[in-house]
């Protein structure tokens, strides 16, 4: 009897821990992130960031301006992500949501990357994008789609995905993310541009490449100035 009870409780605990794999739900109306931690004596620590004293919270804490401005795409990949997350909009703290604007030069790309903490829903507001994501190692299945203005696509949490502008003109997309700060791991930068560099022998074996090619890639990505 008692054993069955413990097993039931354990199963429930497991189910609930799986259900809260994304940002936890807030326990109060808001918890505006404190930017200045020297002011943290009057703060409450919840999860992630300190909350600003609610009496001191202003409309500005829930506000961000400038998403009408294009990011500068004059870089190696020809894209630029402007992120509106808890770091730039402190009122997002604990709310499990954020936003990004992605600008693409003609034929520019947002290279393969993952957001470890959030699912992304993207809408094309200008141009044409070829997008895709790859499922985990059980199949490594690739899903792709060509998106035009007004088209929407979802990139499930954690999966490697990309967006390529296949048009002759610039493109713009807006993304919603199911996290206050979904995180970004750009695959090429993380693997070939880590600091300090991963031992080339590790990457030579992993990618089945010539060591010279690995060292070339490490030179290319090492300085992060793409
Ligand atoms: C993105 O655009 C902003 C605003 O123009 C610029 O400050 C930033 O350096 C750009 N980032 C990249 C990676 O090009």
PDB file of C-alpha atoms in Angstrom, residues 18 73 75 149 151 164 197 210:
ATOM      1  CA  UNK A  18       8.695  17.316 -17.425  1.00  0.00           C
ATOM      2  CA  UNK A  73      23.393  43.150 -42.224  1.00  0.00           C
ATOM      3  CA  UNK A  75      28.585  41.111 -42.122  1.00  0.00           C
ATOM      4  CA  UNK A 149       5.367  37.535 -46.849  1.00  0.00           C
ATOM      5  CA  UNK A 151       3.819  32.976 -43.958  1.00  0.00           C
ATOM      6  CA  UNK A 164      18.141  31.791 -45.812  1.00  0.00           C
ATOM      7  CA  UNK A 197      39.597  26.346 -29.368  1.00  0.00           C
ATOM      8  CA  UNK A 210      41.308  16.500 -42.769  1.00  0.00           C
TER       9      UNK A 210
END
